[in-house]
Amino acid sequence: MTASHSDTTSDNVNPTAQEAVGEASRDAVEAGTVDDQRGRHDLTGFSPKARAWRSFFETSAIISDRMEKRLHSSTGLRLTDYNLMLLLAEAEDNQLRMGELAEGMVFSPSRLSYQVKSLQKRGLIDRFADAEDRRGMTAQLTEEGHRVFEQASRLHATHIKQLFHPALDDAEADTLRQICEQIKDTVAAADRA
C-alpha cells in the first residue's frame, strides 16, 4: 500500500521538511524515478529504452509463466523440458552431444545434466557415450519421447496462437523478430568483449 500525499504531510511535520519532500518529489519526477501519474517509484526509469526494457522483461516473464502452466497441466512438461526435446527433435537422428544441447539451451552443463536425467527417468530421452568420443555423452529422443513431444508441440502451438499471435500483425511480428535478433547479437558481442 502506498502512502497518500496527506499521509506524508501531517500537522506535526515542519514546513521546511514539507518543502524538502515536495522538492525531492519534483526532482525525482524530472529525473525519471517517479511516475507522476501513478505516484510510484520506478527504479528502472522512464526513458523510452528503460520503459521498453521493463515492458520486455515483464511481458517475457508473464508469457513464459502462462505458457509453462498450460503446458505442464496438459503434458507434465516444463518449458525447459519442451525446449530440450525440441532441439533433439530438430537434430539429425534426433540426437545431439551434450555440449551442443547445452549451447542451444543456454544452460550450464550441470543444470542440463539434471534436466537430461529427469527426462531419461521418464523414458523420454536416452543418454549414451558418443561414438566418436567416448568421453562425451549424447542425448537422443526415445519413441515415447517423440510421442510426448508431438502431443506437447500441438498444444504449445495452440497456446502460442492464443497468447501471442493476436497481439501483433505480420509487420509487427517481423519488427519484433528483428529487434530480438539485434538483442541477441548485442549480448553475443558483450560476451566476446
PDB file of N, CA, C and O in Angstrom, residues 95-163:
ATOM      1  N   GLN A  95      19.292 -36.541 -32.189  1.00  0.00           N
ATOM      2  CA  GLN A  95      20.296 -36.628 -31.136  1.00  0.00           C
ATOM      3  C   GLN A  95      21.315 -35.499 -31.240  1.00  0.00           C
ATOM      4  O   GLN A  95      21.580 -34.981 -32.323  1.00  0.00           O
ATOM      5  N   LEU A  96      21.828 -35.114 -30.084  1.00  0.00           N
ATOM      6  CA  LEU A  96      22.847 -34.069 -30.000  1.00  0.00           C
ATOM      7  C   LEU A  96      23.819 -34.430 -28.885  1.00  0.00           C
ATOM      8  O   LEU A  96      23.437 -35.039 -27.885  1.00  0.00           O
ATOM      9  N   ARG A  97      25.066 -34.001 -29.079  1.00  0.00           N
ATOM     10  CA  ARG A  97      26.023 -34.123 -27.986  1.00  0.00           C
ATOM     11  C   ARG A  97      25.611 -33.170 -26.877  1.00  0.00           C
ATOM     12  O   ARG A  97      24.984 -32.146 -27.125  1.00  0.00           O
ATOM     13  N   MET A  98      25.969 -33.521 -25.662  1.00  0.00           N
ATOM     14  CA  MET A  98      25.549 -32.730 -24.513  1.00  0.00           C
ATOM     15  C   MET A  98      26.027 -31.284 -24.619  1.00  0.00           C
ATOM     16  O   MET A  98      25.301 -30.362 -24.249  1.00  0.00           O
ATOM     17  N   GLY A  99      27.224 -31.071 -25.145  1.00  0.00           N
ATOM     18  CA  GLY A  99      27.743 -29.712 -25.308  1.00  0.00           C
ATOM     19  C   GLY A  99      26.898 -28.898 -26.274  1.00  0.00           C
ATOM     20  O   GLY A  99      26.610 -27.721 -26.033  1.00  0.00           O
ATOM     21  N   GLU A 100      26.488 -29.529 -27.382  1.00  0.00           N
ATOM     22  CA  GLU A 100      25.636 -28.849 -28.356  1.00  0.00           C
ATOM     23  C   GLU A 100      24.263 -28.544 -27.744  1.00  0.00           C
ATOM     24  O   GLU A 100      23.698 -27.480 -27.972  1.00  0.00           O
ATOM     25  N   LEU A 101      23.771 -29.484 -26.975  1.00  0.00           N
ATOM     26  CA  LEU A 101      22.480 -29.303 -26.321  1.00  0.00           C
ATOM     27  C   LEU A 101      22.547 -28.161 -25.306  1.00  0.00           C
ATOM     28  O   LEU A 101      21.666 -27.313 -25.247  1.00  0.00           O
ATOM     29  N   ALA A 102      23.636 -28.129 -24.552  1.00  0.00           N
ATOM     30  CA  ALA A 102      23.816 -27.066 -23.554  1.00  0.00           C
ATOM     31  C   ALA A 102      23.876 -25.700 -24.233  1.00  0.00           C
ATOM     32  O   ALA A 102      23.287 -24.730 -23.752  1.00  0.00           O
ATOM     33  N   GLU A 103      24.562 -25.623 -25.359  1.00  0.00           N
ATOM     34  CA  GLU A 103      24.669 -24.352 -26.085  1.00  0.00           C
ATOM     35  C   GLU A 103      23.319 -23.902 -26.606  1.00  0.00           C
ATOM     36  O   GLU A 103      22.946 -22.729 -26.509  1.00  0.00           O
ATOM     37  N   GLY A 104      22.544 -24.831 -27.133  1.00  0.00           N
ATOM     38  CA  GLY A 104      21.221 -24.495 -27.647  1.00  0.00           C
ATOM     39  C   GLY A 104      20.245 -24.110 -26.554  1.00  0.00           C
ATOM     40  O   GLY A 104      19.366 -23.278 -26.760  1.00  0.00           O
ATOM     41  N   MET A 105      20.402 -24.702 -25.377  1.00  0.00           N
ATOM     42  CA  MET A 105      19.501 -24.439 -24.254  1.00  0.00           C
ATOM     43  C   MET A 105      19.922 -23.225 -23.435  1.00  0.00           C
ATOM     44  O   MET A 105      19.176 -22.763 -22.598  1.00  0.00           O
ATOM     45  N   VAL A 106      21.132 -22.746 -23.635  1.00  0.00           N
ATOM     46  CA  VAL A 106      21.694 -21.673 -22.831  1.00  0.00           C
ATOM     47  C   VAL A 106      21.671 -22.093 -21.349  1.00  0.00           C
ATOM     48  O   VAL A 106      21.324 -21.338 -20.460  1.00  0.00           O
ATOM     49  N   PHE A 107      22.025 -23.357 -21.131  1.00  0.00           N
ATOM     50  CA  PHE A 107      22.094 -23.928 -19.785  1.00  0.00           C
ATOM     51  C   PHE A 107      23.538 -24.176 -19.417  1.00  0.00           C
ATOM     52  O   PHE A 107      24.377 -24.408 -20.278  1.00  0.00           O
ATOM     53  N   SER A 108      23.814 -24.190 -18.139  1.00  0.00           N
ATOM     54  CA  SER A 108      25.119 -24.656 -17.680  1.00  0.00           C
ATOM     55  C   SER A 108      25.135 -26.175 -17.806  1.00  0.00           C
ATOM     56  O   SER A 108      24.088 -26.818 -17.733  1.00  0.00           O
ATOM     57  N   PRO A 109      26.302 -26.788 -18.002  1.00  0.00           N
ATOM     58  CA  PRO A 109      26.356 -28.252 -18.120  1.00  0.00           C
ATOM     59  C   PRO A 109      25.739 -28.980 -16.927  1.00  0.00           C
ATOM     60  O   PRO A 109      25.063 -29.988 -17.095  1.00  0.00           O
ATOM     61  N   SER A 110      25.913 -28.467 -15.715  1.00  0.00           N
ATOM     62  CA  SER A 110      25.360 -29.159 -14.548  1.00  0.00           C
ATOM     63  C   SER A 110      23.835 -29.102 -14.554  1.00  0.00           C
ATOM     64  O   SER A 110      23.164 -30.074 -14.219  1.00  0.00           O
ATOM     65  N   ARG A 111      23.279 -27.969 -14.917  1.00  0.00           N
ATOM     66  CA  ARG A 111      21.821 -27.841 -14.973  1.00  0.00           C
ATOM     67  C   ARG A 111      21.266 -28.717 -16.088  1.00  0.00           C
ATOM     68  O   ARG A 111      20.216 -29.347 -15.932  1.00  0.00           O
ATOM     69  N   LEU A 112      21.940 -28.746 -17.226  1.00  0.00           N
ATOM     70  CA  LEU A 112      21.499 -29.582 -18.335  1.00  0.00           C
ATOM     71  C   LEU A 112      21.541 -31.048 -17.943  1.00  0.00           C
ATOM     72  O   LEU A 112      20.631 -31.808 -18.254  1.00  0.00           O
ATOM     73  N   SER A 113      22.586 -31.443 -17.243  1.00  0.00           N
ATOM     74  CA  SER A 113      22.725 -32.832 -16.819  1.00  0.00           C
ATOM     75  C   SER A 113      21.533 -33.250 -15.967  1.00  0.00           C
ATOM     76  O   SER A 113      20.968 -34.337 -16.143  1.00  0.00           O
ATOM     77  N   TYR A 114      21.123 -32.395 -15.052  1.00  0.00           N
ATOM     78  CA  TYR A 114      19.957 -32.668 -14.212  1.00  0.00           C
ATOM     79  C   TYR A 114      18.703 -32.811 -15.069  1.00  0.00           C
ATOM     80  O   TYR A 114      17.887 -33.723 -14.878  1.00  0.00           O
ATOM     81  N   GLN A 115      18.528 -31.900 -16.013  1.00  0.00           N
ATOM     82  CA  GLN A 115      17.365 -31.915 -16.899  1.00  0.00           C
ATOM     83  C   GLN A 115      17.311 -33.202 -17.709  1.00  0.00           C
ATOM     84  O   GLN A 115      16.255 -33.838 -17.818  1.00  0.00           O
ATOM     85  N   VAL A 116      18.443 -33.577 -18.270  1.00  0.00           N
ATOM     86  CA  VAL A 116      18.511 -34.790 -19.083  1.00  0.00           C
ATOM     87  C   VAL A 116      18.202 -36.020 -18.231  1.00  0.00           C
ATOM     88  O   VAL A 116      17.448 -36.907 -18.643  1.00  0.00           O
ATOM     89  N   LYS A 117      18.765 -36.090 -17.040  1.00  0.00           N
ATOM     90  CA  LYS A 117      18.499 -37.236 -16.153  1.00  0.00           C
ATOM     91  C   LYS A 117      17.019 -37.337 -15.817  1.00  0.00           C
ATOM     92  O   LYS A 117      16.452 -38.434 -15.772  1.00  0.00           O
ATOM     93  N   SER A 118      16.383 -36.196 -15.587  1.00  0.00           N
ATOM     94  CA  SER A 118      14.956 -36.176 -15.279  1.00  0.00           C
ATOM     95  C   SER A 118      14.135 -36.727 -16.445  1.00  0.00           C
ATOM     96  O   SER A 118      13.229 -37.544 -16.258  1.00  0.00           O
ATOM     97  N   LEU A 119      14.437 -36.289 -17.661  1.00  0.00           N
ATOM     98  CA  LEU A 119      13.717 -36.772 -18.841  1.00  0.00           C
ATOM     99  C   LEU A 119      14.052 -38.225 -19.139  1.00  0.00           C
ATOM    100  O   LEU A 119      13.213 -38.978 -19.642  1.00  0.00           O
ATOM    101  N   GLN A 120      15.281 -38.616 -18.821  1.00  0.00           N
ATOM    102  CA  GLN A 120      15.701 -40.003 -19.021  1.00  0.00           C
ATOM    103  C   GLN A 120      14.921 -40.932 -18.083  1.00  0.00           C
ATOM    104  O   GLN A 120      14.461 -42.005 -18.499  1.00  0.00           O
ATOM    105  N   LYS A 121      14.731 -40.521 -16.850  1.00  0.00           N
ATOM    106  CA  LYS A 121      13.954 -41.319 -15.884  1.00  0.00           C
ATOM    107  C   LYS A 121      12.521 -41.527 -16.361  1.00  0.00           C
ATOM    108  O   LYS A 121      11.907 -42.550 -16.068  1.00  0.00           O
ATOM    109  N   ARG A 122      11.991 -40.549 -17.077  1.00  0.00           N
ATOM    110  CA  ARG A 122      10.616 -40.638 -17.597  1.00  0.00           C
ATOM    111  C   ARG A 122      10.549 -41.413 -18.918  1.00  0.00           C
ATOM    112  O   ARG A 122       9.473 -41.593 -19.480  1.00  0.00           O
ATOM    113  N   GLY A 123      11.703 -41.845 -19.421  1.00  0.00           N
ATOM    114  CA  GLY A 123      11.735 -42.618 -20.654  1.00  0.00           C
ATOM    115  C   GLY A 123      11.564 -41.780 -21.905  1.00  0.00           C
ATOM    116  O   GLY A 123      11.260 -42.308 -22.978  1.00  0.00           O
ATOM    117  N   LEU A 124      11.784 -40.476 -21.796  1.00  0.00           N
ATOM    118  CA  LEU A 124      11.578 -39.587 -22.938  1.00  0.00           C
ATOM    119  C   LEU A 124      12.838 -39.378 -23.768  1.00  0.00           C
ATOM    120  O   LEU A 124      12.751 -39.047 -24.951  1.00  0.00           O
ATOM    121  N   ILE A 125      13.992 -39.547 -23.151  1.00  0.00           N
ATOM    122  CA  ILE A 125      15.260 -39.476 -23.887  1.00  0.00           C
ATOM    123  C   ILE A 125      16.201 -40.565 -23.384  1.00  0.00           C
ATOM    124  O   ILE A 125      16.052 -41.067 -22.263  1.00  0.00           O
ATOM    125  N   ASP A 126      17.158 -40.920 -24.232  1.00  0.00           N
ATOM    126  CA  ASP A 126      18.264 -41.812 -23.866  1.00  0.00           C
ATOM    127  C   ASP A 126      19.525 -40.987 -23.817  1.00  0.00           C
ATOM    128  O   ASP A 126      19.650 -39.962 -24.509  1.00  0.00           O
ATOM    129  N   ARG A 127      20.474 -41.447 -23.029  1.00  0.00           N
ATOM    130  CA  ARG A 127      21.787 -40.814 -22.978  1.00  0.00           C
ATOM    131  C   ARG A 127      22.830 -41.915 -23.072  1.00  0.00           C
ATOM    132  O   ARG A 127      22.736 -42.920 -22.367  1.00  0.00           O
ATOM    133  N   PHE A 128      23.830 -41.704 -23.951  1.00  0.00           N
ATOM    134  CA  PHE A 128      24.832 -42.744 -24.159  1.00  0.00           C
ATOM    135  C   PHE A 128      26.159 -42.104 -24.548  1.00  0.00           C
ATOM    136  O   PHE A 128      26.208 -40.930 -24.938  1.00  0.00           O
ATOM    137  N   ALA A 129      27.222 -42.898 -24.442  1.00  0.00           N
ATOM    138  CA  ALA A 129      28.560 -42.405 -24.796  1.00  0.00           C
ATOM    139  C   ALA A 129      28.612 -42.101 -26.284  1.00  0.00           C
ATOM    140  O   ALA A 129      28.065 -42.854 -27.103  1.00  0.00           O
ATOM    141  N   ASP A 130      29.257 -41.001 -26.630  1.00  0.00           N
ATOM    142  CA  ASP A 130      29.396 -40.583 -28.026  1.00  0.00           C
ATOM    143  C   ASP A 130      30.264 -41.584 -28.777  1.00  0.00           C
ATOM    144  O   ASP A 130      31.316 -41.987 -28.292  1.00  0.00           O
ATOM    145  N   ALA A 131      29.816 -41.992 -29.974  1.00  0.00           N
ATOM    146  CA  ALA A 131      30.547 -42.996 -30.760  1.00  0.00           C
ATOM    147  C   ALA A 131      31.931 -42.501 -31.175  1.00  0.00           C
ATOM    148  O   ALA A 131      32.877 -43.287 -31.266  1.00  0.00           O
ATOM    149  N   GLU A 132      32.078 -41.199 -31.421  1.00  0.00           N
ATOM    150  CA  GLU A 132      33.352 -40.656 -31.881  1.00  0.00           C
ATOM    151  C   GLU A 132      34.272 -40.258 -30.731  1.00  0.00           C
ATOM    152  O   GLU A 132      35.487 -40.204 -30.902  1.00  0.00           O
ATOM    153  N   ASP A 133      33.694 -39.945 -29.597  1.00  0.00           N
ATOM    154  CA  ASP A 133      34.485 -39.518 -28.445  1.00  0.00           C
ATOM    155  C   ASP A 133      33.847 -40.116 -27.192  1.00  0.00           C
ATOM    156  O   ASP A 133      32.871 -39.597 -26.678  1.00  0.00           O
ATOM    157  N   ARG A 134      34.411 -41.213 -26.713  1.00  0.00           N
ATOM    158  CA  ARG A 134      33.828 -41.955 -25.587  1.00  0.00           C
ATOM    159  C   ARG A 134      33.726 -41.118 -24.313  1.00  0.00           C
ATOM    160  O   ARG A 134      32.981 -41.462 -23.405  1.00  0.00           O
ATOM    161  N   ARG A 135      34.489 -40.023 -24.234  1.00  0.00           N
ATOM    162  CA  ARG A 135      34.404 -39.166 -23.042  1.00  0.00           C
ATOM    163  C   ARG A 135      33.165 -38.295 -23.067  1.00  0.00           C
ATOM    164  O   ARG A 135      32.692 -37.849 -22.039  1.00  0.00           O
ATOM    165  N   GLY A 136      32.635 -38.069 -24.278  1.00  0.00           N
ATOM    166  CA  GLY A 136      31.443 -37.226 -24.416  1.00  0.00           C
ATOM    167  C   GLY A 136      30.173 -38.047 -24.378  1.00  0.00           C
ATOM    168  O   GLY A 136      30.176 -39.250 -24.626  1.00  0.00           O
ATOM    169  N   MET A 137      29.079 -37.385 -24.043  1.00  0.00           N
ATOM    170  CA  MET A 137      27.780 -38.049 -23.983  1.00  0.00           C
ATOM    171  C   MET A 137      26.835 -37.427 -25.009  1.00  0.00           C
ATOM    172  O   MET A 137      26.941 -36.246 -25.347  1.00  0.00           O
ATOM    173  N   THR A 138      25.922 -38.248 -25.502  1.00  0.00           N
ATOM    174  CA  THR A 138      24.923 -37.827 -26.482  1.00  0.00           C
ATOM    175  C   THR A 138      23.538 -38.108 -25.915  1.00  0.00           C
ATOM    176  O   THR A 138      23.335 -39.111 -25.235  1.00  0.00           O
ATOM    177  N   ALA A 139      22.603 -37.218 -26.186  1.00  0.00           N
ATOM    178  CA  ALA A 139      21.208 -37.404 -25.785  1.00  0.00           C
ATOM    179  C   ALA A 139      20.372 -37.611 -27.043  1.00  0.00           C
ATOM    180  O   ALA A 139      20.642 -36.998 -28.082  1.00  0.00           O
ATOM    181  N   GLN A 140      19.363 -38.472 -26.946  1.00  0.00           N
ATOM    182  CA  GLN A 140      18.506 -38.771 -28.097  1.00  0.00           C
ATOM    183  C   GLN A 140      17.075 -38.986 -27.622  1.00  0.00           C
ATOM    184  O   GLN A 140      16.839 -39.603 -26.577  1.00  0.00           O
ATOM    185  N   LEU A 141      16.120 -38.487 -28.410  1.00  0.00           N
ATOM    186  CA  LEU A 141      14.712 -38.732 -28.112  1.00  0.00           C
ATOM    187  C   LEU A 141      14.391 -40.209 -28.271  1.00  0.00           C
ATOM    188  O   LEU A 141      14.830 -40.845 -29.223  1.00  0.00           O
ATOM    189  N   THR A 142      13.595 -40.765 -27.362  1.00  0.00           N
ATOM    190  CA  THR A 142      13.090 -42.134 -27.489  1.00  0.00           C
ATOM    191  C   THR A 142      11.784 -42.097 -28.281  1.00  0.00           C
ATOM    192  O   THR A 142      11.252 -41.016 -28.586  1.00  0.00           O
ATOM    193  N   GLU A 143      11.244 -43.274 -28.583  1.00  0.00           N
ATOM    194  CA  GLU A 143       9.946 -43.326 -29.258  1.00  0.00           C
ATOM    195  C   GLU A 143       8.877 -42.676 -28.387  1.00  0.00           C
ATOM    196  O   GLU A 143       8.029 -41.931 -28.874  1.00  0.00           O
ATOM    197  N   GLU A 144       8.908 -42.970 -27.078  1.00  0.00           N
ATOM    198  CA  GLU A 144       7.957 -42.354 -26.159  1.00  0.00           C
ATOM    199  C   GLU A 144       8.177 -40.841 -26.116  1.00  0.00           C
ATOM    200  O   GLU A 144       7.222 -40.063 -26.054  1.00  0.00           O
ATOM    201  N   GLY A 145       9.445 -40.423 -26.160  1.00  0.00           N
ATOM    202  CA  GLY A 145       9.761 -39.005 -26.198  1.00  0.00           C
ATOM    203  C   GLY A 145       9.166 -38.330 -27.422  1.00  0.00           C
ATOM    204  O   GLY A 145       8.636 -37.215 -27.339  1.00  0.00           O
ATOM    205  N   HIS A 146       9.236 -39.014 -28.562  1.00  0.00           N
ATOM    206  CA  HIS A 146       8.624 -38.494 -29.796  1.00  0.00           C
ATOM    207  C   HIS A 146       7.123 -38.317 -29.624  1.00  0.00           C
ATOM    208  O   HIS A 146       6.555 -37.294 -30.002  1.00  0.00           O
ATOM    209  N   ARG A 147       6.488 -39.333 -29.059  1.00  0.00           N
ATOM    210  CA  ARG A 147       5.038 -39.286 -28.888  1.00  0.00           C
ATOM    211  C   ARG A 147       4.639 -38.119 -27.980  1.00  0.00           C
ATOM    212  O   ARG A 147       3.746 -37.335 -28.309  1.00  0.00           O
ATOM    213  N   VAL A 148       5.323 -38.010 -26.843  1.00  0.00           N
ATOM    214  CA  VAL A 148       5.014 -36.942 -25.890  1.00  0.00           C
ATOM    215  C   VAL A 148       5.326 -35.579 -26.495  1.00  0.00           C
ATOM    216  O   VAL A 148       4.554 -34.627 -26.347  1.00  0.00           O
ATOM    217  N   PHE A 149       6.444 -35.479 -27.214  1.00  0.00           N
ATOM    218  CA  PHE A 149       6.810 -34.200 -27.823  1.00  0.00           C
ATOM    219  C   PHE A 149       5.783 -33.771 -28.865  1.00  0.00           C
ATOM    220  O   PHE A 149       5.408 -32.592 -28.932  1.00  0.00           O
ATOM    221  N   GLU A 150       5.317 -34.709 -29.693  1.00  0.00           N
ATOM    222  CA  GLU A 150       4.330 -34.355 -30.725  1.00  0.00           C
ATOM    223  C   GLU A 150       3.038 -33.846 -30.092  1.00  0.00           C
ATOM    224  O   GLU A 150       2.452 -32.861 -30.560  1.00  0.00           O
ATOM    225  N   GLN A 151       2.593 -34.500 -29.019  1.00  0.00           N
ATOM    226  CA  GLN A 151       1.402 -34.034 -28.304  1.00  0.00           C
ATOM    227  C   GLN A 151       1.649 -32.640 -27.724  1.00  0.00           C
ATOM    228  O   GLN A 151       0.828 -31.737 -27.877  1.00  0.00           O
ATOM    229  N   ALA A 152       2.792 -32.476 -27.061  1.00  0.00           N
ATOM    230  CA  ALA A 152       3.131 -31.187 -26.445  1.00  0.00           C
ATOM    231  C   ALA A 152       3.275 -30.104 -27.503  1.00  0.00           C
ATOM    232  O   ALA A 152       2.868 -28.957 -27.290  1.00  0.00           O
ATOM    233  N   SER A 153       3.842 -30.453 -28.648  1.00  0.00           N
ATOM    234  CA  SER A 153       4.058 -29.482 -29.721  1.00  0.00           C
ATOM    235  C   SER A 153       2.738 -28.937 -30.247  1.00  0.00           C
ATOM    236  O   SER A 153       2.601 -27.728 -30.492  1.00  0.00           O
ATOM    237  N   ARG A 154       1.752 -29.805 -30.421  1.00  0.00           N
ATOM    238  CA  ARG A 154       0.432 -29.351 -30.886  1.00  0.00           C
ATOM    239  C   ARG A 154      -0.199 -28.409 -29.859  1.00  0.00           C
ATOM    240  O   ARG A 154      -0.738 -27.358 -30.213  1.00  0.00           O
ATOM    241  N   LEU A 155      -0.138 -28.778 -28.583  1.00  0.00           N
ATOM    242  CA  LEU A 155      -0.700 -27.942 -27.525  1.00  0.00           C
ATOM    243  C   LEU A 155       0.037 -26.608 -27.421  1.00  0.00           C
ATOM    244  O   LEU A 155      -0.583 -25.553 -27.278  1.00  0.00           O
ATOM    245  N   HIS A 156       1.359 -26.674 -27.502  1.00  0.00           N
ATOM    246  CA  HIS A 156       2.185 -25.467 -27.391  1.00  0.00           C
ATOM    247  C   HIS A 156       1.868 -24.500 -28.536  1.00  0.00           C
ATOM    248  O   HIS A 156       1.758 -23.292 -28.324  1.00  0.00           O
ATOM    249  N   ALA A 157       1.691 -25.039 -29.734  1.00  0.00           N
ATOM    250  CA  ALA A 157       1.341 -24.200 -30.889  1.00  0.00           C
ATOM    251  C   ALA A 157      -0.006 -23.518 -30.664  1.00  0.00           C
ATOM    252  O   ALA A 157      -0.178 -22.338 -30.985  1.00  0.00           O
ATOM    253  N   THR A 158      -0.954 -24.244 -30.079  1.00  0.00           N
ATOM    254  CA  THR A 158      -2.262 -23.658 -29.764  1.00  0.00           C
ATOM    255  C   THR A 158      -2.110 -22.531 -28.751  1.00  0.00           C
ATOM    256  O   THR A 158      -2.715 -21.463 -28.898  1.00  0.00           O
ATOM    257  N   HIS A 159      -1.287 -22.750 -27.728  1.00  0.00           N
ATOM    258  CA  HIS A 159      -1.064 -21.723 -26.705  1.00  0.00           C
ATOM    259  C   HIS A 159      -0.431 -20.464 -27.314  1.00  0.00           C
ATOM    260  O   HIS A 159      -0.812 -19.347 -26.969  1.00  0.00           O
ATOM    261  N   ILE A 160       0.532 -20.653 -28.220  1.00  0.00           N
ATOM    262  CA  ILE A 160       1.174 -19.514 -28.883  1.00  0.00           C
ATOM    263  C   ILE A 160       0.141 -18.728 -29.689  1.00  0.00           C
ATOM    264  O   ILE A 160       0.101 -17.499 -29.649  1.00  0.00           O
ATOM    265  N   LYS A 161      -0.718 -19.459 -30.403  1.00  0.00           N
ATOM    266  CA  LYS A 161      -1.747 -18.793 -31.217  1.00  0.00           C
ATOM    267  C   LYS A 161      -2.754 -18.045 -30.354  1.00  0.00           C
ATOM    268  O   LYS A 161      -3.308 -17.030 -30.779  1.00  0.00           O
ATOM    269  N   GLN A 162      -2.992 -18.537 -29.151  1.00  0.00           N
ATOM    270  CA  GLN A 162      -3.940 -17.873 -28.250  1.00  0.00           C
ATOM    271  C   GLN A 162      -3.330 -16.677 -27.533  1.00  0.00           C
ATOM    272  O   GLN A 162      -3.987 -15.647 -27.363  1.00  0.00           O
ATOM    273  N   LEU A 163      -2.080 -16.803 -27.085  1.00  0.00           N
ATOM    274  CA  LEU A 163      -1.482 -15.797 -26.209  1.00  0.00           C
ATOM    275  C   LEU A 163      -0.583 -14.785 -26.917  1.00  0.00           C
ATOM    276  O   LEU A 163      -0.390 -13.686 -26.415  1.00  0.00           O
TER     277      LEU A 163
END
